[in-house]
Short mmCIF file of C-alpha atoms in Angstrom, two decimals:
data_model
loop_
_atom_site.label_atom_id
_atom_site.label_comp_id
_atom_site.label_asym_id
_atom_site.label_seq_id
_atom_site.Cartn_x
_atom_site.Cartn_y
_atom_site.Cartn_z
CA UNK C 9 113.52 94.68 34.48
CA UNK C 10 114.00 94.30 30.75
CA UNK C 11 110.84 93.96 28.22
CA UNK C 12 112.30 91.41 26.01
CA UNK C 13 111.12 89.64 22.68
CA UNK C 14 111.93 86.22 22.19
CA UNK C 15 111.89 85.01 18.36
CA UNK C 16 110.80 81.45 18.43
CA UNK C 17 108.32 79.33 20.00
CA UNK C 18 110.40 75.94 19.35
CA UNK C 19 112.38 74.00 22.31
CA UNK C 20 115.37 77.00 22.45
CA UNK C 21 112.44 79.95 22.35
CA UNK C 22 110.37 78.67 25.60
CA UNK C 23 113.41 77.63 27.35
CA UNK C 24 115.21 80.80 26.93
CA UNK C 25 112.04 82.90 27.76
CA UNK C 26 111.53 80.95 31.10
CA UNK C 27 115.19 81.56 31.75
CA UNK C 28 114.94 85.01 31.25
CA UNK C 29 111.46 85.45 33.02
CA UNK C 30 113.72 83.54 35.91
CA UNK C 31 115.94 86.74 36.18
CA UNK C 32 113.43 89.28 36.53
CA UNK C 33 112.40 90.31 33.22
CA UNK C 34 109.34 90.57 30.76
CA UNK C 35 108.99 88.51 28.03
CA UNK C 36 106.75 88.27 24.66
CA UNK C 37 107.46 85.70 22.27
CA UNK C 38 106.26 85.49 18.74
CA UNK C 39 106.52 82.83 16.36
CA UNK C 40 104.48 82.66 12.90
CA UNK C 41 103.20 78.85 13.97
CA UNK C 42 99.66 78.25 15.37
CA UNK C 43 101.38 77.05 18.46
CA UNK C 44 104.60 75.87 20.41
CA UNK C 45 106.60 73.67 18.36
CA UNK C 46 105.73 74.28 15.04
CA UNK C 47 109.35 73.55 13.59
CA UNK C 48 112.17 71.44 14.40
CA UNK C 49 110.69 70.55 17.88
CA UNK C 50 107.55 69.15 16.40
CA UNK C 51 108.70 65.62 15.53
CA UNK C 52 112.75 65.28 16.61
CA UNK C 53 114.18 62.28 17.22
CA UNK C 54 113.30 62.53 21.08
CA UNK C 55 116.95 61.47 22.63
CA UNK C 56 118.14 63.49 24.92
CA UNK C 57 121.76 62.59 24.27
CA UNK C 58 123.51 64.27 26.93
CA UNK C 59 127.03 62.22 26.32
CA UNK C 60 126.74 62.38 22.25
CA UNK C 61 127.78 65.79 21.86
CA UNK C 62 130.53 65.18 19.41
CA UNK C 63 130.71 67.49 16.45
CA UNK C 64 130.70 66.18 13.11
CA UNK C 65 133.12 68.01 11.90
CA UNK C 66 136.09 65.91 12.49
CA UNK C 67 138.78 64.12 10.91
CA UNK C 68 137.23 60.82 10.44
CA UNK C 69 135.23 62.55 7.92
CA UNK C 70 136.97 62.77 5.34
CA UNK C 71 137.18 58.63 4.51
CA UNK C 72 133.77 58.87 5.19
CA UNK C 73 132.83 61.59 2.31
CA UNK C 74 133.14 58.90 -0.92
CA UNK C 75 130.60 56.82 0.20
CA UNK C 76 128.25 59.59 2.13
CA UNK C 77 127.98 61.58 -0.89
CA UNK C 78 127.78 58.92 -3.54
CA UNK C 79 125.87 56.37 -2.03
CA UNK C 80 121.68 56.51 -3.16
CA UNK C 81 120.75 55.65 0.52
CA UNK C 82 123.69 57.97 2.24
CA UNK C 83 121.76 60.00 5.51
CA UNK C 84 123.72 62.80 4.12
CA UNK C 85 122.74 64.85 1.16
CA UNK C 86 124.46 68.24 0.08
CA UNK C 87 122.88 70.34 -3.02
CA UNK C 88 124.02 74.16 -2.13
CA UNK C 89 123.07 74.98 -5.50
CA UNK C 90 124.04 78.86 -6.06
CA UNK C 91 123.85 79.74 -2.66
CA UNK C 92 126.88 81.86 -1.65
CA UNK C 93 125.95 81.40 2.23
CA UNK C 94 125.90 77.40 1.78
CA UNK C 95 129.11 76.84 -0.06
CA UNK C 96 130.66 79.22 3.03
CA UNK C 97 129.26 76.65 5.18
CA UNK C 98 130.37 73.62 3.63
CA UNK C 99 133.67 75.21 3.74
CA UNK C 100 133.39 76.49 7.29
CA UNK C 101 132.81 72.99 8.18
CA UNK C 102 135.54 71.79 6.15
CA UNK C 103 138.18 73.58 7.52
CA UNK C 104 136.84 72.49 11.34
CA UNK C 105 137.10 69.04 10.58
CA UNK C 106 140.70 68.72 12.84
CA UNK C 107 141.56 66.47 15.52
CA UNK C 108 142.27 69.98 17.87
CA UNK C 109 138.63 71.77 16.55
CA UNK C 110 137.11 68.73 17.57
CA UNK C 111 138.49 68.09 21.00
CA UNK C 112 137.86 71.66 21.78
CA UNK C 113 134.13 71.29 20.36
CA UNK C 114 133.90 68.07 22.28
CA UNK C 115 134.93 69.72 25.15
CA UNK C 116 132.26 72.51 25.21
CA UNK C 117 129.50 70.63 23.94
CA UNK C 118 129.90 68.50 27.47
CA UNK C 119 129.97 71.38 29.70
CA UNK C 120 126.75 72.90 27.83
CA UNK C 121 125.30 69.37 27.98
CA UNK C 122 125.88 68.40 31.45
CA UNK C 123 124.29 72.05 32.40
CA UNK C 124 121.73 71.43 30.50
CA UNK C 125 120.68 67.97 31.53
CA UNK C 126 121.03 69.74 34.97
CA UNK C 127 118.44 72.50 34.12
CA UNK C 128 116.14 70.02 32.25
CA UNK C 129 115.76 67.92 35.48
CA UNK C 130 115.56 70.86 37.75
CA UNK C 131 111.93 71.78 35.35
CA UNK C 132 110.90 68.39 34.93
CA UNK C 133 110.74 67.80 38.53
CA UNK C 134 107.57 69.42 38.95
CA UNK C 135 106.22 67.75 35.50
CA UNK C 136 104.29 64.42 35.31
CA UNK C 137 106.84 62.01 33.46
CA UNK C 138 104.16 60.65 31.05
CA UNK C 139 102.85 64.43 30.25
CA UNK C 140 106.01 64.92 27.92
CA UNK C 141 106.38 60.67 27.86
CA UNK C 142 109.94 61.29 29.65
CA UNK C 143 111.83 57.96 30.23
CA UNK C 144 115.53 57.16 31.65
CA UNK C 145 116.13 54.13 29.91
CA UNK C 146 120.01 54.51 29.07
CA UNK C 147 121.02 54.79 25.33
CA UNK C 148 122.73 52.17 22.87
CA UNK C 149 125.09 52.92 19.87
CA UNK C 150 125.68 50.41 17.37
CA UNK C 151 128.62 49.71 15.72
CA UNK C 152 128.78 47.11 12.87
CA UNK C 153 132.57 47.18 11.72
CA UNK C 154 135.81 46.87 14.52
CA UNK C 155 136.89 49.62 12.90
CA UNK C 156 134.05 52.13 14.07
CA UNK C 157 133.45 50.26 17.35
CA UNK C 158 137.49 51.10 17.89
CA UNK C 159 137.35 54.81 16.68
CA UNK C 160 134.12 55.21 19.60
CA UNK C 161 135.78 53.69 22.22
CA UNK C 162 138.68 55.96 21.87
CA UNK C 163 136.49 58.77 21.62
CA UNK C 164 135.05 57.47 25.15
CA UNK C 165 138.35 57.59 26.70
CA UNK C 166 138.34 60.95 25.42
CA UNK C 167 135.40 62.11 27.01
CA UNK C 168 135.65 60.16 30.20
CA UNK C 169 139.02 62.29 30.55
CA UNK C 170 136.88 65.44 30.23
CA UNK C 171 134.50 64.25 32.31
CA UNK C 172 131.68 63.03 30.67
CA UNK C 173 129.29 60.76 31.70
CA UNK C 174 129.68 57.00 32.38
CA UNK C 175 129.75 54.88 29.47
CA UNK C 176 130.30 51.18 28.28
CA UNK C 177 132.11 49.54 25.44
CA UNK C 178 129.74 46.55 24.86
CA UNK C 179 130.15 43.22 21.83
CA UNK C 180 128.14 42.41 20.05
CA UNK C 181 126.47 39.77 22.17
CA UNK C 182 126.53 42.29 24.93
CA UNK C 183 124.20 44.47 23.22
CA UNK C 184 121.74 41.96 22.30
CA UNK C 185 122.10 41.17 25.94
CA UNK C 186 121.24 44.78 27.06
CA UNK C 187 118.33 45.15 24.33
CA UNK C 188 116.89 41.84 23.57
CA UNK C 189 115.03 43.07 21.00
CA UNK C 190 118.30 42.92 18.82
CA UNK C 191 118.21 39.92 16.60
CA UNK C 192 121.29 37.74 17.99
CA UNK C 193 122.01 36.85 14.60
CA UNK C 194 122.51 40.86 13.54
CA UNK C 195 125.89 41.44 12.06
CA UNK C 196 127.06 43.62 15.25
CA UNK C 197 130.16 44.59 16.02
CA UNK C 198 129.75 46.19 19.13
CA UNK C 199 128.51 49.32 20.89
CA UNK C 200 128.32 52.01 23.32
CA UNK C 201 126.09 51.64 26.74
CA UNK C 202 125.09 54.93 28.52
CA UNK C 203 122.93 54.25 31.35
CA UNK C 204 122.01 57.92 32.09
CA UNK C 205 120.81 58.61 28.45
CA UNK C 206 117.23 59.66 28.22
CA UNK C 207 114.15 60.12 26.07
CA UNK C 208 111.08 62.47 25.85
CA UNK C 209 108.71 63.77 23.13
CA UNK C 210 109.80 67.68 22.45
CA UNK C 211 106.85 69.01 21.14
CA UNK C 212 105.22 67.76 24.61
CA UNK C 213 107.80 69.38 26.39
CA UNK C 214 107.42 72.63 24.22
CA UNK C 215 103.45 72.42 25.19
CA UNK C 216 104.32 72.27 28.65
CA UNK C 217 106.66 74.92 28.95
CA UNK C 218 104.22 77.36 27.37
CA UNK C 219 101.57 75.71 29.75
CA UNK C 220 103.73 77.01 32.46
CA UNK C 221 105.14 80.50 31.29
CA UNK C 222 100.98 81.61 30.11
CA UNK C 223 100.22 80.77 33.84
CA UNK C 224 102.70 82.75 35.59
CA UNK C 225 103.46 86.58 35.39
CA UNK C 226 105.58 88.64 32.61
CA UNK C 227 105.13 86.75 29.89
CA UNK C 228 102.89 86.80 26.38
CA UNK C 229 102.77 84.63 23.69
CA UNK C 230 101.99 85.90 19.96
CA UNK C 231 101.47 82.44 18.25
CA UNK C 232 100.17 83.10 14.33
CA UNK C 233 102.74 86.41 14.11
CA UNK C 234 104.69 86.53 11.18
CA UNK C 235 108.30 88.55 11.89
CA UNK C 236 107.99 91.31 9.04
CA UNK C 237 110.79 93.84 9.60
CA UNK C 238 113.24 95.81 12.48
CA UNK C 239 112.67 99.24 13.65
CA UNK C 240 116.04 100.64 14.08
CA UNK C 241 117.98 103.72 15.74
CA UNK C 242 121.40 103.61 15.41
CA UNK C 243 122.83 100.28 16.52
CA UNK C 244 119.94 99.76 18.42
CA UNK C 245 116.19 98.34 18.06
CA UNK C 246 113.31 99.45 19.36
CA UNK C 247 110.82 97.19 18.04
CA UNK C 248 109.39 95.15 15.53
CA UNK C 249 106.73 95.12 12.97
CA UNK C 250 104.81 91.75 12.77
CA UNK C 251 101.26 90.36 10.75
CA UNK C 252 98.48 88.77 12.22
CA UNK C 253 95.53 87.60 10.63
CA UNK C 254 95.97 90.22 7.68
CA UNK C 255 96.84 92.78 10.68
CA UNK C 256 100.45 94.64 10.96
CA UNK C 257 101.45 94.89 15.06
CA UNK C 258 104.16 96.92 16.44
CA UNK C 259 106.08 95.36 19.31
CA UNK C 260 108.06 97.33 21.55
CA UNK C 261 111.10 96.01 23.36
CA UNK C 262 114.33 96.97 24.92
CA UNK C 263 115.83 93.98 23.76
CA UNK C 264 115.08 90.76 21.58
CA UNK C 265 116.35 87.46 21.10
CA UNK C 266 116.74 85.34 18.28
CA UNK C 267 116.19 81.89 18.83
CA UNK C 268 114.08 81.04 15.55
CA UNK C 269 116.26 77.91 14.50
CA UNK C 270 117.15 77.86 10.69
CA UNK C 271 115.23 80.49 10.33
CA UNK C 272 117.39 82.77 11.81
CA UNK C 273 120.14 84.25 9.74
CA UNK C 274 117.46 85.33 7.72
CA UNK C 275 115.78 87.41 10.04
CA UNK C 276 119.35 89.14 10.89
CA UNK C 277 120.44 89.55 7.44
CA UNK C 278 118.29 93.09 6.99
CA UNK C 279 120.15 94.34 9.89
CA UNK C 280 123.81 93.25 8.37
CA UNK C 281 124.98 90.84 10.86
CA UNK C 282 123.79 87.74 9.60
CA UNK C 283 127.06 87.08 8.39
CA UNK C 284 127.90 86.36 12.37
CA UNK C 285 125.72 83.46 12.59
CA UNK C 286 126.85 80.81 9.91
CA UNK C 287 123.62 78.71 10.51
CA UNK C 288 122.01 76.11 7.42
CA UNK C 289 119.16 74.19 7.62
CA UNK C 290 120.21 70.62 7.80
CA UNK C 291 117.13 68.86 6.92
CA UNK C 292 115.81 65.42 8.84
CA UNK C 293 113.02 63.05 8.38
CA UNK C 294 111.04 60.93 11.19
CA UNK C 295 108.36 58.63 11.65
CA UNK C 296 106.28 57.30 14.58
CA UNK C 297 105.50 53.19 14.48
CA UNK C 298 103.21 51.97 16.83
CA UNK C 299 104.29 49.07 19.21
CA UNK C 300 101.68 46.72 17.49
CA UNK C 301 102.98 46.64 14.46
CA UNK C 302 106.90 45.96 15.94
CA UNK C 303 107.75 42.62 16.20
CA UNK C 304 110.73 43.29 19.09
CA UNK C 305 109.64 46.60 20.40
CA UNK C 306 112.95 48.08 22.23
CA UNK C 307 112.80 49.61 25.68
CA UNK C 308 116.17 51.40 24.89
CA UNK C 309 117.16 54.54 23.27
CA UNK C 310 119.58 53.32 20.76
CA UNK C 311 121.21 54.73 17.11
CA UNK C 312 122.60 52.42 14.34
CA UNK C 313 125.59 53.89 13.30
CA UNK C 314 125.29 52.20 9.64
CA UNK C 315 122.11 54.00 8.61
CA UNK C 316 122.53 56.93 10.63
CA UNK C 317 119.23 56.52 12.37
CA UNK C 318 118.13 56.85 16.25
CA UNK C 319 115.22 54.86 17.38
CA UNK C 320 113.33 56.16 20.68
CA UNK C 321 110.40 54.46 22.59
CA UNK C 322 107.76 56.70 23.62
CA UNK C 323 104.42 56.97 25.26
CA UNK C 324 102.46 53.91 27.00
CA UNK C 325 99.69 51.68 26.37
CA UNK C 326 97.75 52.39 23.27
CA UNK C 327 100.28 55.47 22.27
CA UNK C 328 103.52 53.10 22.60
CA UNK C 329 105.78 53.71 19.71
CA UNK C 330 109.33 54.08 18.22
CA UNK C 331 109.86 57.19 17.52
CA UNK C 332 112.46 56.75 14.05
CA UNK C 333 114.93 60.05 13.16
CA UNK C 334 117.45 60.67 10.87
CA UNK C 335 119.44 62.18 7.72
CA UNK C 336 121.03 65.21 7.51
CA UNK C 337 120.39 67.11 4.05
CA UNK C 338 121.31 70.55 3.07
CA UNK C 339 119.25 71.24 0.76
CA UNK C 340 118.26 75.01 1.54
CA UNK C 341 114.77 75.95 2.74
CA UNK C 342 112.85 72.66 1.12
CA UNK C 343 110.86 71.36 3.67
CA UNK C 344 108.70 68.60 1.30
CA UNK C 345 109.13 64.84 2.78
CA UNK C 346 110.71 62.45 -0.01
CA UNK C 347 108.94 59.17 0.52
CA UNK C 348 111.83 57.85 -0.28
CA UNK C 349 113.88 58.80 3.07
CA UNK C 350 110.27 57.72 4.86
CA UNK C 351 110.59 54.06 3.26
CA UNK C 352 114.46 53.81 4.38
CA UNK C 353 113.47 54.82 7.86
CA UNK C 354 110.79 51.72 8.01
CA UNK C 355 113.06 49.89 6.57
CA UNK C 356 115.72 50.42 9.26
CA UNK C 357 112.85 49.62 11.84
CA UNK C 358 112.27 46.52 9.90
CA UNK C 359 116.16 45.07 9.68
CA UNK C 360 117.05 45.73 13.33
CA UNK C 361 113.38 44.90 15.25
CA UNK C 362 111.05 43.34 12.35
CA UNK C 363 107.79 44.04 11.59
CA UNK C 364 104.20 42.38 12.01
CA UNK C 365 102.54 44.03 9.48
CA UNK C 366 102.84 47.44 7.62
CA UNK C 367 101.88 50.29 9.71
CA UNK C 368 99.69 52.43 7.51
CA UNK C 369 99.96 56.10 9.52
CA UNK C 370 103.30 56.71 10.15
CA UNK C 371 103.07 60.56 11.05
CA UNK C 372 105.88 61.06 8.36
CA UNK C 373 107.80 64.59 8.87
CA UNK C 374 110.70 66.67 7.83
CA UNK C 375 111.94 69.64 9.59
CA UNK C 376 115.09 71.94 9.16
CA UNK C 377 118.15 71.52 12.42
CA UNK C 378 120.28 74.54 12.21
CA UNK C 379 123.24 73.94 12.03
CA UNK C 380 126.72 75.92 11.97
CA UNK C 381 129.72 73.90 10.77
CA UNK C 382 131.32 73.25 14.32
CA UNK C 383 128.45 71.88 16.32
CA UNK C 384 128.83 74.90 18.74
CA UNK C 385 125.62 76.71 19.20
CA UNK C 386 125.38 80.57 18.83
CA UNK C 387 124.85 82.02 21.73
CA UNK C 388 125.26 85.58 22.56
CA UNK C 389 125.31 89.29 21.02
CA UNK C 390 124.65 89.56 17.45
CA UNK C 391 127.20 91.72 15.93
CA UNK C 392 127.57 94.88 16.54
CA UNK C 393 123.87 95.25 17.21
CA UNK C 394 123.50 96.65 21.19
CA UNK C 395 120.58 95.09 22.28
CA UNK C 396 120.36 91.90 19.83
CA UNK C 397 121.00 88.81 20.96
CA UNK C 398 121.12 85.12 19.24
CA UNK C 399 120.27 81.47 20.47
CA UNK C 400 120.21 79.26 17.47
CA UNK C 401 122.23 76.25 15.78
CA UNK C 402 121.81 73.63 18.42
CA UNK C 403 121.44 71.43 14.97
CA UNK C 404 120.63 68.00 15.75
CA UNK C 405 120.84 68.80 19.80
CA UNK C 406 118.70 71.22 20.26
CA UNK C 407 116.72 69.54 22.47
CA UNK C 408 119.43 68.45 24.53
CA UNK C 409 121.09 71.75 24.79
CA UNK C 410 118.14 73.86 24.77
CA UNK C 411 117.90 74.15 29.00
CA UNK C 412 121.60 74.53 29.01
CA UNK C 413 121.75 77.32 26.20
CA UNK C 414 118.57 79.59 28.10
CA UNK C 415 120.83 79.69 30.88
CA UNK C 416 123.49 80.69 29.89
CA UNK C 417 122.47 83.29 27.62
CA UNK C 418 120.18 84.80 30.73
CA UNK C 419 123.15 84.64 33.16
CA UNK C 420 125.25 86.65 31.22
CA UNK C 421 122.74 88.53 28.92
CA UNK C 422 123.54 92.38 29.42
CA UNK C 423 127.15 91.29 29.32
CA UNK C 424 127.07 88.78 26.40
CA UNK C 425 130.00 88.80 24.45
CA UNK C 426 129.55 89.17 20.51
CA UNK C 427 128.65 85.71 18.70
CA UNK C 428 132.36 84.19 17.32
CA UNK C 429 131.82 82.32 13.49
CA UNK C 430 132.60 79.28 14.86
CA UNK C 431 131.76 79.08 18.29
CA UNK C 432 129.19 79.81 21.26
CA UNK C 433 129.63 82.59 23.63
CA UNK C 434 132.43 80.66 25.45
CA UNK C 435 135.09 83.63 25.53
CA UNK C 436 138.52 81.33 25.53
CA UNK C 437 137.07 79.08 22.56
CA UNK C 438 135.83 81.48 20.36
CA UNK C 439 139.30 83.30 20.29
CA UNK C 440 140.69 79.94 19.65
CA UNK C 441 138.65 79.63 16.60
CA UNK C 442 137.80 82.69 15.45
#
């Protein structure tokens, strides 16, 4: 039995320290937040989007760059400034964006999916659904050009051949006819139906899981502990140094993962192998709407293409709401919510599903995904460190892939190959990419 220190107390931290508490061995987990969730997983867009794995980086991207980067409303927003690590990104991501890197992404991102979604229901079988307002509701994409509608449904050919899950190519009317609360007269050009998509609220899920893992044996939770430097011998650590309440802590370990989100090349960079994980902070916005105020409420999970923006229903009752997500900014460490993003998102809730009357608490939020410019998460041994081991850039699926990722880096975790630049610990596709 190991004595390990997990790094991060969002979705990826309390799923990897159950999954390592699962194979035998000890676990404290420190995170500088008051509590689980305190980052990304606080206010995500709540899909679990088991069969929309596809990496952005892909050809199709390149038409799409004119308008995404001039456009005042464009989800995407790039401003690297002076930062070497950024611009190494954007071209990282760049130089992904082929029809064969994406395939092979594709391909992974599945097989981590699938085994995650498998993992997920395995620990939510013991959970009350409306604890962590879990619902299996199926997911709809909208398309509002042939164009795009034609582009998805190849890429669902694609994935059927790999075998993904079941999906639909719907028209237009078809998708009002699946989600009535689409306005018939919408300019739709289609979509794509998943029936097996599902929904929950991640910083419930987060609360949960550290519910569970304070309850049971070998684990401890340091919430409030800010990370403040390595103790090193060799290329091995043997602790850390953390502050708590004005107080500096020692923590001991044999070994320690990362899974801190965007926070995390930054905690490897003292130790010179933050280079190996090329994760940025891609920055997203949400809001919560309550039912009332929702003229069609939808009892889908569904994402407008256009706008770039998922919609998910949550809760019941007095807490039902729509749970709005989306944008994807690099924009470094800036974590302050421009109104302006929060007005777009009501605006999108207005267009598709019309409002009664303005909502005036909308639980506005930004958080940072992290993101490396594949899609693949990193997942593994951090450089040439012996006993260091990653679990970050999930980006915008972290909550989907978290289960899947926990396992996998506990299966194989004294055998853990190093982390590739491009890739997760998947030995054949990292040496196809690296």
């Amino acid at each position: 039995m190991l004595r390990i220190a997990v790094i991060g107390g969002g979705i990826v931290g309390l799923a990897t320290a159950r999954a390592l508490i699962g194979k035998g061995h000890e676990v404290v987990l420190l995170d500088q937040g008051p509590g689980p969730a305190a980052g990304a997983s606080a206010q995500n867009g709540a899909q679990l989007s088991y069969a929309y794995v596809a990496p952005l980086a892909a050809p199709s991207i390149f038409a799409q760059l004119p308008s995404l980067l001039l456009s005042p409303t464009s989800p995407l927003r790039l401003r690297p400034g002076l930062d070497p690590a950024a611009w190494s990104w954007c071209l990282q991501f760049m130089a992904a964006c082929t029809q064969a890197r994406a395939d092979a992404g594709t391909r992974e991102l599945l097989r981590l999916a699938a085994d995650s979604r498998g993992a997920f229901e395995r620990w939510r079988a013991n959970i009350p659904a409306a604890r962590i307002e879990h619902a299996s509701q199926g997911k709809l994409v909208l398309y509002r050009s042939a164009a795009g509608l034609a582009s998805a449904a190849r890429q669902v050919q694609l994935q059927q051949a790999m075998g993904g899950p079941l999906q639909q190519v719907l028209t237009g009317a078809e998708c009002c006819a699946r989600e009535p609360a689409l306005d018939p007269a919408a300019p739709l050009a289609g979509g794509i139906w998943t029936p097996s998509e599902e929904v929950a609220d991640c910083a419930k899920v987060c609360a949960a899981l550290a519910d569970e893992l304070a309850s049971g044996p070998g684990f401890t939770a340091l919430w409030g502990h800010r990370f403040l430097r390595w103790e090193r011998q060799g290329n091995a650590l043997t602790g850390l140094f953390a502050e708590h309440d004005g107080v500096q802590q020692r923590i001991a370990f044999d070994a320690c993962v990362v899974a801190a989100g965007a926070q995390t090349p930054g905690l490897l960079r003292p130790l010179g192998v933050g280079g190996s994980v090329p994760i940025q902070p891609l920055k997203g916005y949400s809001i919560d709407v309550a039912a009332e105020h929702i003229v069609r409420m939808p009892a889908t999970s569904l994402t407008d293409t256009a706008t770039k923006t998922v919609f998910a229903p949550l809760g019941a009752g007095t807490t039902r709401r729509l749970r709005v997500a989306g944008f994807a900014e690099l924009v470094g460490q800036d974590t302050h919510i421009d109104h302006g993003r929060i007005a777009l998102l009501l605006e999108s809730v207005r267009t598709l599903f019309g409002l009664r009357s303005a909502p005036t608490d909308l639980h506005p939020w930004a958080g940072l995904r992290p993101a490396t410019p594949t899609g693949l998460p990193c997942t593994g041994r951090a450089g040439g460190m012996r006993n260091l081991f990653v679990n970050s850039g999930q980006g915008a699926l972290g909550f989907t892939l978290a289960f899947g990722s926990a396992d996998r880096l506990a299966a194989d975790f004294e055998g853990s190959a190093p982390v590739s630049r491009f890739s997760s610990s998947s030995a054949a596709l990292a040496a196809g990419n690296a």
